[in-house]
Amino acid sequence: MGFSSGEIETSGRGFSFLRDEPLDMRYGKNELTAEKIINNWSDQDLTKIFREYGEERFADKIAAAIVRDRKTKRIETTFELVRIIRQSTPYFYHRRRLHPATKVFQALRIAVNDELNNLNKFLPQVLDVLVSGGRLAIISFHSLEDRIVKNFLKEKKREGLIEILTKKVTRPRHEEIAQNPRARSAKLRAAIKI
């Protein structure tokens, strides 16, 4: 779901924690930015989005550190946020395959762009434009998106509107992940309209 990783990485909008850019994360021209969330939302609200949208294990510690640090200086760039995340998480967390900022950045991107709500609006619309026999294939990249897609397809199957083509989620093979490491979290689900 969403934009290509190449577009996001070179956007200059702070989607990547590997580049020092302004904390924006907007796909479009909406008012809400990651910088506004980081500098204005309460400790509880930050913890909630990090936990719910990022499934971040140390959500409360990261949120508390953000609130503490922003009292002395606004947090405006990706590297400033990454520094806070690194300082507020245990050392073992930095030694994993996943970068310690991954889940927080995911949560901020989802919140800024209202991604889950947009997905919930999109799915019924796409089914409306499909003709009988038309196929729908959706690739999601994290469990929150996948859960929404899975539940939507199950509901429409119960209603007799579709037949699910992928009984279980389809994941990339090891060869594909070796060629394209970003595919590692991809999940494909497909259906045909009756």
PDB file of C-alpha atoms in Angstrom:
ATOM      1  CA  MET A   1       0.000   0.000   0.000  1.00  0.00           C
ATOM      2  CA  GLY A   2       1.193   3.558  -0.555  1.00  0.00           C
ATOM      3  CA  PHE A   3       4.117   5.105  -2.387  1.00  0.00           C
ATOM      4  CA  SER A   4       7.279   3.526  -3.725  1.00  0.00           C
ATOM      5  CA  SER A   5      10.189   3.515  -1.305  1.00  0.00           C
ATOM      6  CA  GLY A   6      12.329   5.377  -3.849  1.00  0.00           C
ATOM      7  CA  GLU A   7       9.879   8.281  -3.992  1.00  0.00           C
ATOM      8  CA  ILE A   8       9.701   8.475  -0.232  1.00  0.00           C
ATOM      9  CA  GLU A   9      13.456   8.279   0.345  1.00  0.00           C
ATOM     10  CA  THR A  10      14.254  11.107  -2.044  1.00  0.00           C
ATOM     11  CA  SER A  11      11.312  13.336  -1.115  1.00  0.00           C
ATOM     12  CA  GLY A  12      13.174  15.458   1.441  1.00  0.00           C
ATOM     13  CA  ARG A  13      10.158  15.109   3.753  1.00  0.00           C
ATOM     14  CA  GLY A  14      11.736  13.156   6.578  1.00  0.00           C
ATOM     15  CA  PHE A  15      10.400   9.687   5.834  1.00  0.00           C
ATOM     16  CA  SER A  16      13.824   8.094   6.263  1.00  0.00           C
ATOM     17  CA  PHE A  17      15.741   7.994   9.528  1.00  0.00           C
ATOM     18  CA  LEU A  18      18.926   7.552   7.454  1.00  0.00           C
ATOM     19  CA  ARG A  19      18.839  11.127   6.114  1.00  0.00           C
ATOM     20  CA  ASP A  20      18.842  14.333   8.137  1.00  0.00           C
ATOM     21  CA  GLU A  21      15.698  16.074   6.922  1.00  0.00           C
ATOM     22  CA  PRO A  22      12.836  18.130   8.360  1.00  0.00           C
ATOM     23  CA  LEU A  23      10.240  16.054  10.247  1.00  0.00           C
ATOM     24  CA  ASP A  24       7.408  16.400   7.744  1.00  0.00           C
ATOM     25  CA  MET A  25       6.257  12.954   6.528  1.00  0.00           C
ATOM     26  CA  ARG A  26       3.273  14.264   4.556  1.00  0.00           C
ATOM     27  CA  TYR A  27       2.351  12.542   1.308  1.00  0.00           C
ATOM     28  CA  GLY A  28       0.294  15.573   0.300  1.00  0.00           C
ATOM     29  CA  LYS A  29      -0.452  19.060   1.563  1.00  0.00           C
ATOM     30  CA  ASN A  30      -2.356  18.269   4.766  1.00  0.00           C
ATOM     31  CA  GLU A  31      -1.610  20.540   7.736  1.00  0.00           C
ATOM     32  CA  LEU A  32      -0.469  17.910  10.215  1.00  0.00           C
ATOM     33  CA  THR A  33       3.256  17.112  10.110  1.00  0.00           C
ATOM     34  CA  ALA A  34       5.417  14.756  12.129  1.00  0.00           C
ATOM     35  CA  GLU A  35       7.147  17.807  13.612  1.00  0.00           C
ATOM     36  CA  LYS A  36       3.795  19.120  14.920  1.00  0.00           C
ATOM     37  CA  ILE A  37       2.952  15.748  16.442  1.00  0.00           C
ATOM     38  CA  ILE A  38       6.359  15.384  18.093  1.00  0.00           C
ATOM     39  CA  ASN A  39       6.363  18.903  19.528  1.00  0.00           C
ATOM     40  CA  ASN A  40       2.699  19.337  20.489  1.00  0.00           C
ATOM     41  CA  TRP A  41       1.076  16.028  21.359  1.00  0.00           C
ATOM     42  CA  SER A  42       0.954  14.842  24.958  1.00  0.00           C
ATOM     43  CA  ASP A  43       3.083  12.055  26.369  1.00  0.00           C
ATOM     44  CA  GLN A  44      -0.036   9.832  26.421  1.00  0.00           C
ATOM     45  CA  ASP A  45      -0.970  10.575  22.794  1.00  0.00           C
ATOM     46  CA  LEU A  46       2.580   9.924  21.590  1.00  0.00           C
ATOM     47  CA  THR A  47       2.712   6.671  23.546  1.00  0.00           C
ATOM     48  CA  LYS A  48      -0.633   5.639  22.045  1.00  0.00           C
ATOM     49  CA  ILE A  49       0.378   6.152  18.404  1.00  0.00           C
ATOM     50  CA  PHE A  50       3.808   4.584  18.905  1.00  0.00           C
ATOM     51  CA  ARG A  51       2.153   1.569  20.509  1.00  0.00           C
ATOM     52  CA  GLU A  52      -0.879   1.251  18.202  1.00  0.00           C
ATOM     53  CA  TYR A  53       0.551   2.305  14.841  1.00  0.00           C
ATOM     54  CA  GLY A  54       4.163   1.293  15.361  1.00  0.00           C
ATOM     55  CA  GLU A  55       3.707  -1.617  17.759  1.00  0.00           C
ATOM     56  CA  GLU A  56       6.706  -0.101  19.533  1.00  0.00           C
ATOM     57  CA  ARG A  57       7.844  -1.986  22.610  1.00  0.00           C
ATOM     58  CA  PHE A  58       9.384   1.080  24.279  1.00  0.00           C
ATOM     59  CA  ALA A  59       6.628   3.541  23.318  1.00  0.00           C
ATOM     60  CA  ASP A  60       6.284   5.023  26.794  1.00  0.00           C
ATOM     61  CA  LYS A  61      10.031   5.553  27.281  1.00  0.00           C
ATOM     62  CA  ILE A  62      10.425   7.147  23.836  1.00  0.00           C
ATOM     63  CA  ALA A  63       7.399   9.432  24.334  1.00  0.00           C
ATOM     64  CA  ALA A  64       8.654  10.545  27.762  1.00  0.00           C
ATOM     65  CA  ALA A  65      12.099  11.333  26.316  1.00  0.00           C
ATOM     66  CA  ILE A  66      10.557  13.346  23.469  1.00  0.00           C
ATOM     67  CA  VAL A  67       8.433  15.394  25.871  1.00  0.00           C
ATOM     68  CA  ARG A  68      11.465  15.991  28.120  1.00  0.00           C
ATOM     69  CA  ASP A  69      13.795  17.008  25.258  1.00  0.00           C
ATOM     70  CA  ARG A  70      11.329  19.310  23.515  1.00  0.00           C
ATOM     71  CA  LYS A  71      11.104  21.454  26.665  1.00  0.00           C
ATOM     72  CA  THR A  72      14.601  22.758  25.935  1.00  0.00           C
ATOM     73  CA  LYS A  73      14.494  22.759  22.108  1.00  0.00           C
ATOM     74  CA  ARG A  74      11.920  21.964  19.427  1.00  0.00           C
ATOM     75  CA  ILE A  75      12.591  18.676  17.681  1.00  0.00           C
ATOM     76  CA  GLU A  76      12.729  19.557  13.986  1.00  0.00           C
ATOM     77  CA  THR A  77      14.802  16.965  12.128  1.00  0.00           C
ATOM     78  CA  THR A  78      14.901  13.221  11.651  1.00  0.00           C
ATOM     79  CA  PHE A  79      18.364  12.921  13.188  1.00  0.00           C
ATOM     80  CA  GLU A  80      17.249  14.801  16.311  1.00  0.00           C
ATOM     81  CA  LEU A  81      14.399  12.321  16.730  1.00  0.00           C
ATOM     82  CA  VAL A  82      16.658   9.324  16.037  1.00  0.00           C
ATOM     83  CA  ARG A  83      19.083  10.547  18.724  1.00  0.00           C
ATOM     84  CA  ILE A  84      16.241  10.710  21.270  1.00  0.00           C
ATOM     85  CA  ILE A  85      15.009   7.234  20.313  1.00  0.00           C
ATOM     86  CA  ARG A  86      18.514   5.770  20.648  1.00  0.00           C
ATOM     87  CA  GLN A  87      19.055   7.438  24.021  1.00  0.00           C
ATOM     88  CA  SER A  88      15.719   6.256  25.415  1.00  0.00           C
ATOM     89  CA  THR A  89      15.954   2.582  24.406  1.00  0.00           C
ATOM     90  CA  PRO A  90      18.218  -0.142  25.828  1.00  0.00           C
ATOM     91  CA  TYR A  91      21.459  -1.027  24.063  1.00  0.00           C
ATOM     92  CA  PHE A  92      20.271  -4.497  22.962  1.00  0.00           C
ATOM     93  CA  TYR A  93      17.499  -2.779  21.004  1.00  0.00           C
ATOM     94  CA  HIS A  94      20.142  -1.114  18.812  1.00  0.00           C
ATOM     95  CA  ARG A  95      21.742  -4.457  17.930  1.00  0.00           C
ATOM     96  CA  ARG A  96      18.698  -5.918  16.179  1.00  0.00           C
ATOM     97  CA  ARG A  97      18.245  -6.244  12.430  1.00  0.00           C
ATOM     98  CA  LEU A  98      15.541  -3.555  12.604  1.00  0.00           C
ATOM     99  CA  HIS A  99      16.706   0.026  13.180  1.00  0.00           C
ATOM    100  CA  PRO A 100      15.491   1.304  16.585  1.00  0.00           C
ATOM    101  CA  ALA A 101      13.654   4.231  14.917  1.00  0.00           C
ATOM    102  CA  THR A 102      11.741   2.110  12.374  1.00  0.00           C
ATOM    103  CA  LYS A 103       8.546   1.645  14.352  1.00  0.00           C
ATOM    104  CA  VAL A 104       8.339   5.236  15.605  1.00  0.00           C
ATOM    105  CA  PHE A 105       8.801   6.566  12.064  1.00  0.00           C
ATOM    106  CA  GLN A 106       6.135   4.136  10.822  1.00  0.00           C
ATOM    107  CA  ALA A 107       3.731   5.313  13.534  1.00  0.00           C
ATOM    108  CA  LEU A 108       4.330   8.978  12.723  1.00  0.00           C
ATOM    109  CA  ARG A 109       3.863   8.416   8.987  1.00  0.00           C
ATOM    110  CA  ILE A 110       0.586   6.551   9.599  1.00  0.00           C
ATOM    111  CA  ALA A 111      -0.687   9.289  11.948  1.00  0.00           C
ATOM    112  CA  VAL A 112       0.339  12.198   9.708  1.00  0.00           C
ATOM    113  CA  ASN A 113      -1.303  10.717   6.611  1.00  0.00           C
ATOM    114  CA  ASP A 114      -4.262   9.016   8.339  1.00  0.00           C
ATOM    115  CA  GLU A 115      -3.245   5.878   6.459  1.00  0.00           C
ATOM    116  CA  LEU A 116      -5.443   3.335   8.223  1.00  0.00           C
ATOM    117  CA  ASN A 117      -8.574   5.451   7.855  1.00  0.00           C
ATOM    118  CA  ASN A 118      -7.738   6.009   4.181  1.00  0.00           C
ATOM    119  CA  LEU A 119      -7.293   2.259   3.686  1.00  0.00           C
ATOM    120  CA  ASN A 120     -10.691   1.632   5.296  1.00  0.00           C
ATOM    121  CA  LYS A 121     -12.238   4.139   2.845  1.00  0.00           C
ATOM    122  CA  PHE A 122     -10.324   2.798  -0.167  1.00  0.00           C
ATOM    123  CA  LEU A 123     -11.211  -0.888   0.083  1.00  0.00           C
ATOM    124  CA  PRO A 124     -15.003  -0.562  -0.422  1.00  0.00           C
ATOM    125  CA  GLN A 125     -14.434   1.920  -3.251  1.00  0.00           C
ATOM    126  CA  VAL A 126     -12.092  -0.387  -5.140  1.00  0.00           C
ATOM    127  CA  LEU A 127     -14.601  -3.215  -4.820  1.00  0.00           C
ATOM    128  CA  ASP A 128     -17.303  -0.933  -6.270  1.00  0.00           C
ATOM    129  CA  VAL A 129     -15.300  -0.325  -9.462  1.00  0.00           C
ATOM    130  CA  LEU A 130     -14.393  -3.985 -10.016  1.00  0.00           C
ATOM    131  CA  VAL A 131     -16.575  -5.828 -12.510  1.00  0.00           C
ATOM    132  CA  SER A 132     -17.699  -9.393 -11.920  1.00  0.00           C
ATOM    133  CA  GLY A 133     -14.634 -11.578 -12.457  1.00  0.00           C
ATOM    134  CA  GLY A 134     -12.322  -8.663 -11.695  1.00  0.00           C
ATOM    135  CA  ARG A 135      -9.361  -9.431  -9.494  1.00  0.00           C
ATOM    136  CA  LEU A 136      -8.103  -7.488  -6.533  1.00  0.00           C
ATOM    137  CA  ALA A 137      -4.527  -7.943  -5.289  1.00  0.00           C
ATOM    138  CA  ILE A 138      -3.295  -5.978  -2.302  1.00  0.00           C
ATOM    139  CA  ILE A 139       0.243  -5.903  -0.939  1.00  0.00           C
ATOM    140  CA  SER A 140       0.546  -4.586   2.596  1.00  0.00           C
ATOM    141  CA  PHE A 141       3.772  -3.933   4.446  1.00  0.00           C
ATOM    142  CA  HIS A 142       2.847  -4.101   8.113  1.00  0.00           C
ATOM    143  CA  SER A 143       0.462  -6.026  10.315  1.00  0.00           C
ATOM    144  CA  LEU A 144      -1.983  -3.156  10.874  1.00  0.00           C
ATOM    145  CA  GLU A 145      -2.650  -2.778   7.149  1.00  0.00           C
ATOM    146  CA  ASP A 146      -2.756  -6.529   6.668  1.00  0.00           C
ATOM    147  CA  ARG A 147      -5.299  -6.991   9.468  1.00  0.00           C
ATOM    148  CA  ILE A 148      -7.609  -4.413   7.856  1.00  0.00           C
ATOM    149  CA  VAL A 149      -7.278  -6.059   4.425  1.00  0.00           C
ATOM    150  CA  LYS A 150      -7.781  -9.561   5.843  1.00  0.00           C
ATOM    151  CA  ASN A 151     -10.908  -8.573   7.797  1.00  0.00           C
ATOM    152  CA  PHE A 152     -12.339  -6.680   4.819  1.00  0.00           C
ATOM    153  CA  LEU A 153     -11.878  -9.664   2.500  1.00  0.00           C
ATOM    154  CA  LYS A 154     -13.400 -12.060   5.053  1.00  0.00           C
ATOM    155  CA  GLU A 155     -16.425  -9.790   5.502  1.00  0.00           C
ATOM    156  CA  LYS A 156     -16.998  -9.439   1.746  1.00  0.00           C
ATOM    157  CA  LYS A 157     -16.653 -13.220   1.319  1.00  0.00           C
ATOM    158  CA  ARG A 158     -19.344 -13.744   3.999  1.00  0.00           C
ATOM    159  CA  GLU A 159     -21.540 -11.270   2.108  1.00  0.00           C
ATOM    160  CA  GLY A 160     -21.028 -13.345  -1.045  1.00  0.00           C
ATOM    161  CA  LEU A 161     -19.362 -10.517  -2.975  1.00  0.00           C
ATOM    162  CA  ILE A 162     -15.927 -12.070  -3.482  1.00  0.00           C
ATOM    163  CA  GLU A 163     -14.020 -15.323  -3.486  1.00  0.00           C
ATOM    164  CA  ILE A 164     -10.670 -15.158  -1.734  1.00  0.00           C
ATOM    165  CA  LEU A 165      -7.842 -16.420  -3.962  1.00  0.00           C
ATOM    166  CA  THR A 166      -5.138 -16.486  -1.283  1.00  0.00           C
ATOM    167  CA  LYS A 167      -6.332 -18.765   1.518  1.00  0.00           C
ATOM    168  CA  LYS A 168      -3.309 -17.691   3.543  1.00  0.00           C
ATOM    169  CA  VAL A 169      -1.224 -14.587   3.135  1.00  0.00           C
ATOM    170  CA  THR A 170       1.452 -14.920   0.449  1.00  0.00           C
ATOM    171  CA  ARG A 171       4.933 -13.798   1.458  1.00  0.00           C
ATOM    172  CA  PRO A 172       8.034 -13.215  -0.676  1.00  0.00           C
ATOM    173  CA  ARG A 173      10.452 -16.106  -1.169  1.00  0.00           C
ATOM    174  CA  HIS A 174      14.002 -15.932   0.153  1.00  0.00           C
ATOM    175  CA  GLU A 175      15.332 -15.279  -3.372  1.00  0.00           C
ATOM    176  CA  GLU A 176      13.113 -12.225  -3.765  1.00  0.00           C
ATOM    177  CA  ILE A 177      14.117 -10.874  -0.357  1.00  0.00           C
ATOM    178  CA  ALA A 178      17.789 -11.380  -1.279  1.00  0.00           C
ATOM    179  CA  GLN A 179      17.244  -9.289  -4.442  1.00  0.00           C
ATOM    180  CA  ASN A 180      14.970  -6.746  -2.743  1.00  0.00           C
ATOM    181  CA  PRO A 181      15.373  -6.585   1.061  1.00  0.00           C
ATOM    182  CA  ARG A 182      12.434  -4.176   1.338  1.00  0.00           C
ATOM    183  CA  ALA A 183      10.127  -6.994   0.253  1.00  0.00           C
ATOM    184  CA  ARG A 184      10.768  -8.855   3.526  1.00  0.00           C
ATOM    185  CA  SER A 185       7.613  -7.558   5.207  1.00  0.00           C
ATOM    186  CA  ALA A 186       5.335  -7.683   2.142  1.00  0.00           C
ATOM    187  CA  LYS A 187       2.075  -9.619   2.441  1.00  0.00           C
ATOM    188  CA  LEU A 188      -0.102 -10.334  -0.583  1.00  0.00           C
ATOM    189  CA  ARG A 189      -3.825 -11.067  -0.427  1.00  0.00           C
ATOM    190  CA  ALA A 190      -6.016 -11.474  -3.496  1.00  0.00           C
ATOM    191  CA  ALA A 191      -9.687 -11.947  -4.328  1.00  0.00           C
ATOM    192  CA  ILE A 192     -12.011 -12.156  -7.314  1.00  0.00           C
ATOM    193  CA  LYS A 193     -15.346 -10.340  -7.478  1.00  0.00           C
ATOM    194  CA  ILE A 194     -18.351 -12.608  -7.953  1.00  0.00           C
TER     195      ILE A 194
END
